[in-house]
CSV table of C-alpha atoms in Angstrom, one decimal:
chain,number,residue,atom,x,y,z
A,1,GLN,CA,104.1,107.3,84.0
A,2,LYS,CA,102.4,107.4,87.4
A,3,GLU,CA,98.6,107.3,87.4
A,4,VAL,CA,98.4,110.6,89.4
A,5,GLU,CA,101.2,113.1,89.6
A,6,GLN,CA,101.5,116.1,91.8
A,7,ASN,CA,104.3,118.6,92.4
A,8,SER,CA,105.6,117.5,95.8
A,9,GLY,CA,106.6,121.1,96.7
A,10,PRO,CA,107.1,122.4,99.3
A,11,LEU,CA,104.9,125.3,98.3
A,12,SER,CA,105.1,128.4,100.4
A,13,VAL,CA,102.7,131.4,100.2
A,14,PRO,CA,102.1,134.4,102.4
A,15,GLU,CA,99.0,134.7,104.5
A,16,GLY,CA,96.1,136.1,102.4
A,17,ALA,CA,97.6,135.0,99.1
A,18,ILE,CA,96.2,132.4,96.6
A,19,ALA,CA,97.7,129.0,96.7
A,20,SER,CA,97.5,126.9,93.5
A,21,LEU,CA,97.9,123.2,93.6
A,22,ASN,CA,98.1,121.1,90.5
A,23,CYS,CA,97.6,117.5,89.5
A,24,THR,CA,97.7,115.5,86.3
A,25,TYR,CA,96.4,112.0,85.7
A,26,SER,CA,97.1,109.3,83.1
A,27,ASP,CA,93.7,107.7,82.4
A,28,ARG,CA,91.7,109.9,79.9
A,29,GLY,CA,88.5,108.1,80.8
A,30,SER,CA,88.7,109.0,84.5
A,31,GLN,CA,85.4,110.4,85.8
A,32,SER,CA,85.8,111.3,89.5
A,33,PHE,CA,88.3,113.7,91.0
A,34,PHE,CA,88.9,114.6,94.6
A,35,TRP,CA,91.1,116.8,96.8
A,36,TYR,CA,92.1,115.8,100.3
A,37,ARG,CA,93.9,117.7,103.0
A,38,GLN,CA,96.2,115.8,105.4
A,39,TYR,CA,97.7,117.3,108.5
A,40,SER,CA,100.9,115.7,109.8
A,41,GLY,CA,100.0,112.6,111.8
A,42,LYS,CA,96.3,112.8,110.9
A,43,SER,CA,94.1,111.1,108.3
A,44,PRO,CA,93.1,112.6,104.9
A,45,GLU,CA,90.1,114.9,105.0
A,46,LEU,CA,87.9,115.3,101.9
A,47,ILE,CA,87.9,119.0,100.8
A,48,MET,CA,86.4,118.9,97.3
A,49,SER,CA,85.0,116.6,94.7
A,50,ILE,CA,84.6,117.4,91.0
A,51,TYR,CA,83.1,115.3,88.2
A,52,SER,CA,82.7,117.6,85.2
A,53,ASN,CA,84.8,120.1,83.3
A,54,GLY,CA,85.0,123.6,84.7
A,55,ASP,CA,85.2,125.2,88.1
A,56,LYS,CA,83.5,124.2,91.3
A,57,GLU,CA,83.7,126.6,94.2
A,58,ASP,CA,83.2,125.9,97.9
A,59,GLY,CA,84.0,128.8,100.3
A,60,ARG,CA,87.7,129.7,99.8
A,61,PHE,CA,88.3,126.6,97.7
A,62,THR,CA,87.9,126.2,94.0
A,63,ALA,CA,88.5,123.0,92.1
A,64,GLN,CA,89.2,123.2,88.4
A,65,LEU,CA,88.9,120.2,86.0
A,66,ASN,CA,90.1,120.0,82.4
A,67,LYS,CA,89.6,116.5,81.1
A,68,ALA,CA,91.0,117.3,77.6
A,69,SER,CA,94.3,118.2,79.3
A,70,GLN,CA,93.9,115.6,82.0
A,71,TYR,CA,94.5,118.2,84.6
A,72,VAL,CA,92.8,119.1,87.9
A,73,SER,CA,93.8,121.9,90.2
A,74,LEU,CA,92.8,123.3,93.6
A,75,LEU,CA,92.9,127.0,94.4
A,76,ILE,CA,92.8,128.3,98.0
A,77,ARG,CA,92.0,131.9,98.3
A,78,ASP,CA,92.9,134.1,101.3
A,79,SER,CA,95.3,131.4,102.5
A,80,GLN,CA,95.5,131.0,106.3
A,81,PRO,CA,98.2,129.4,108.4
A,82,SER,CA,95.7,126.7,109.3
A,83,ASP,CA,95.7,125.7,105.6
A,84,SER,CA,99.3,124.5,106.0
A,85,ALA,CA,99.1,120.8,105.3
A,86,THR,CA,99.7,118.2,102.6
A,87,TYR,CA,97.1,118.2,99.8
A,88,LEU,CA,96.4,115.0,98.1
A,89,CYS,CA,94.8,114.6,94.6
A,90,ALA,CA,92.8,111.4,94.1
A,91,VAL,CA,91.3,110.1,90.9
A,92,ASN,CA,88.9,107.3,90.3
A,93,MET,CA,89.9,105.9,87.0
A,94,LYS,CA,87.6,104.3,84.4
A,95,THR,CA,89.7,101.1,84.5
A,96,GLY,CA,89.8,99.6,87.9
A,97,ASN,CA,87.9,100.4,91.1
A,98,GLN,CA,90.4,102.1,93.4
A,99,PHE,CA,91.1,105.7,94.1
A,100,TYR,CA,94.6,106.5,92.9
A,101,PHE,CA,96.4,109.1,95.0
A,102,GLY,CA,99.2,111.5,94.1
A,103,THR,CA,102.1,111.7,96.5
A,104,GLY,CA,100.8,115.1,97.8
A,105,THR,CA,101.9,118.7,97.8
A,106,SER,CA,103.1,120.2,101.0
A,107,LEU,CA,101.7,123.7,101.5
A,108,THR,CA,103.0,126.2,104.1
A,109,VAL,CA,101.2,129.5,104.6
A,110,ILE,CA,103.5,132.0,106.2
A,111,PRO,CA,101.9,134.5,108.7
B,1,ASN,CA,76.1,110.1,111.9
B,2,ALA,CA,79.4,108.8,113.1
B,3,GLY,CA,82.3,108.8,110.8
B,4,VAL,CA,84.5,105.9,109.7
B,5,MET,CA,85.7,104.2,112.9
B,6,GLN,CA,89.0,102.3,113.0
B,7,ASN,CA,90.4,100.4,115.9
B,8,PRO,CA,92.7,100.1,117.5
B,9,ARG,CA,94.3,103.5,116.9
B,10,HIS,CA,97.7,102.2,117.8
B,11,LEU,CA,98.9,98.6,117.7
B,12,VAL,CA,102.2,97.1,118.7
B,13,ARG,CA,103.1,93.6,117.6
B,14,ARG,CA,106.3,91.5,117.9
B,15,ARG,CA,107.7,90.0,114.8
B,16,GLY,CA,105.8,86.9,113.8
B,17,GLN,CA,102.6,87.8,115.6
B,18,GLU,CA,99.3,88.5,113.9
B,19,ALA,CA,97.8,92.0,113.5
B,20,ARG,CA,94.1,92.5,113.1
B,21,LEU,CA,92.8,95.9,112.1
B,22,ARG,CA,89.1,96.8,112.1
B,23,CYS,CA,87.1,99.3,110.2
B,24,SER,CA,83.4,100.2,110.6
B,25,PRO,CA,82.2,102.3,107.6
B,26,MET,CA,79.9,105.2,107.9
B,27,LYS,CA,76.2,104.3,108.1
B,28,GLY,CA,74.8,103.5,104.7
B,29,HIS,CA,78.2,103.0,103.1
B,30,SER,CA,78.8,99.5,101.6
B,31,HIS,CA,82.1,100.2,99.9
B,32,VAL,CA,85.4,100.0,101.9
B,33,TYR,CA,88.9,100.8,100.8
B,34,TRP,CA,92.2,100.0,102.7
B,35,TYR,CA,95.3,102.1,102.2
B,36,ARG,CA,98.8,101.9,103.7
B,37,GLN,CA,101.0,105.0,104.3
B,38,LEU,CA,104.6,105.1,105.2
B,39,PRO,CA,106.1,108.2,106.9
B,40,GLU,CA,106.5,111.0,104.3
B,41,GLU,CA,105.0,108.9,101.6
B,42,GLY,CA,101.7,108.8,99.7
B,43,LEU,CA,98.7,106.5,100.2
B,44,LYS,CA,99.2,103.1,98.7
B,45,PHE,CA,96.0,101.2,97.7
B,46,MET,CA,95.7,97.7,99.2
B,47,VAL,CA,92.2,96.4,98.7
B,48,TYR,CA,88.6,97.4,97.8
B,49,LEU,CA,85.6,95.5,99.2
B,50,GLN,CA,81.9,95.6,99.1
B,51,LYS,CA,79.7,93.7,101.5
B,52,GLU,CA,80.9,90.1,101.5
B,53,ASN,CA,82.9,90.6,98.4
B,54,ILE,CA,86.5,91.5,97.5
B,55,ILE,CA,86.3,93.6,94.4
B,56,ASP,CA,90.0,94.5,93.9
B,57,GLU,CA,92.9,93.2,95.9
B,58,SER,CA,95.6,94.2,93.4
B,59,GLY,CA,97.5,96.3,95.9
B,60,MET,CA,97.6,93.7,98.7
B,61,PRO,CA,100.6,91.4,99.0
B,62,LYS,CA,99.7,87.8,98.2
B,63,GLU,CA,101.4,86.4,101.3
B,64,ARG,CA,100.4,87.1,104.9
B,65,PHE,CA,97.7,89.8,104.1
B,66,SER,CA,94.0,89.2,103.9
B,67,ALA,CA,90.8,91.3,104.1
B,68,GLU,CA,87.2,90.7,104.6
B,69,PHE,CA,83.9,92.7,104.9
B,70,PRO,CA,81.3,90.4,106.3
B,71,LYS,CA,77.5,90.9,106.0
B,72,GLU,CA,77.5,91.9,109.7
B,73,GLY,CA,80.3,93.7,111.5
B,74,PRO,CA,83.3,95.7,110.5
B,75,SER,CA,85.8,95.1,107.7
B,76,ILE,CA,89.0,93.4,108.9
B,77,LEU,CA,92.5,93.7,107.5
B,78,ARG,CA,94.6,90.8,108.8
B,79,ILE,CA,98.4,90.6,108.6
B,80,GLN,CA,99.9,87.3,109.6
B,81,GLN,CA,103.5,86.8,110.8
B,82,VAL,CA,104.2,90.5,110.8
B,83,VAL,CA,107.7,91.8,109.9
B,84,ARG,CA,109.3,95.2,110.7
B,85,GLY,CA,108.5,96.4,107.1
B,86,ASP,CA,104.8,96.2,107.9
B,87,SER,CA,105.1,99.1,110.3
B,88,ALA,CA,103.0,101.9,108.8
B,89,ALA,CA,99.7,103.7,109.2
B,90,TYR,CA,96.8,101.8,107.8
B,91,PHE,CA,93.8,103.8,106.7
B,92,CYS,CA,90.3,102.7,105.8
B,93,ALA,CA,87.9,104.7,103.8
B,94,SER,CA,84.2,104.2,103.0
B,95,SER,CA,81.9,105.3,100.3
B,96,PRO,CA,78.2,105.0,99.7
B,97,TYR,CA,78.6,103.9,96.1
B,98,ALA,CA,81.4,103.0,93.6
B,99,ARG,CA,83.4,106.1,92.4
B,100,GLY,CA,81.7,108.3,95.0
B,101,GLU,CA,83.3,110.4,97.7
B,102,ALA,CA,85.3,108.4,100.1
B,103,PHE,CA,85.7,109.4,103.8
B,104,PHE,CA,88.7,108.2,105.9
B,105,GLY,CA,88.9,106.8,109.4
B,106,GLN,CA,91.5,108.0,111.8
B,107,GLY,CA,93.8,105.1,110.9
B,108,THR,CA,95.7,102.4,112.8
B,109,ARG,CA,99.4,103.0,113.5
B,110,LEU,CA,101.0,99.6,113.5
B,111,THR,CA,104.4,99.2,115.0
B,112,VAL,CA,106.3,95.9,114.7
B,113,VAL,CA,109.1,95.5,117.3
């Protein structure tokens, strides 16, 4: 089992819709969770961080964490074409020091 | 506050040469991570350093690769005797503390010809 798993997509949503991105992780003791956005040919950009169970909202973005289910998600409301990118889930596990990244979910927002 | 600075942005090396990639973390950040990314693939962890110390190098090949983060100056990722398979984007990220938010530099695109 991979440390962090994401549905690779591609995921397509119409403009204005809600995009839902999901991520599961293997280490139950993980404590820090992050979502990054990466445009083609660019570097990853931090969007959200979440450390405790529940929801965390920032503008159009909501991160949701469920440690019991080892599941973290990102919701993008009112999706815009500029949201079209690859979204990377990253987890800092209890064991080890690195951030483990999923392979990313490609999102396309259709005008 | 400048972001994470990586240089060069693009680097071309012939097989057998050495590649030296530099990363200056954000001000106040003492934790540096190096990642490698191949086209259409995810980020692969290479090494995690704190000032003057290598904390975790489990993702870095034992041969030809080395990293350092001296007390003064940028972190350096060195690849000796490069081969075509080393061609990739190399990203550096920095964080103010362990397990904290990590911010990425623009990356160095290494091409081995």
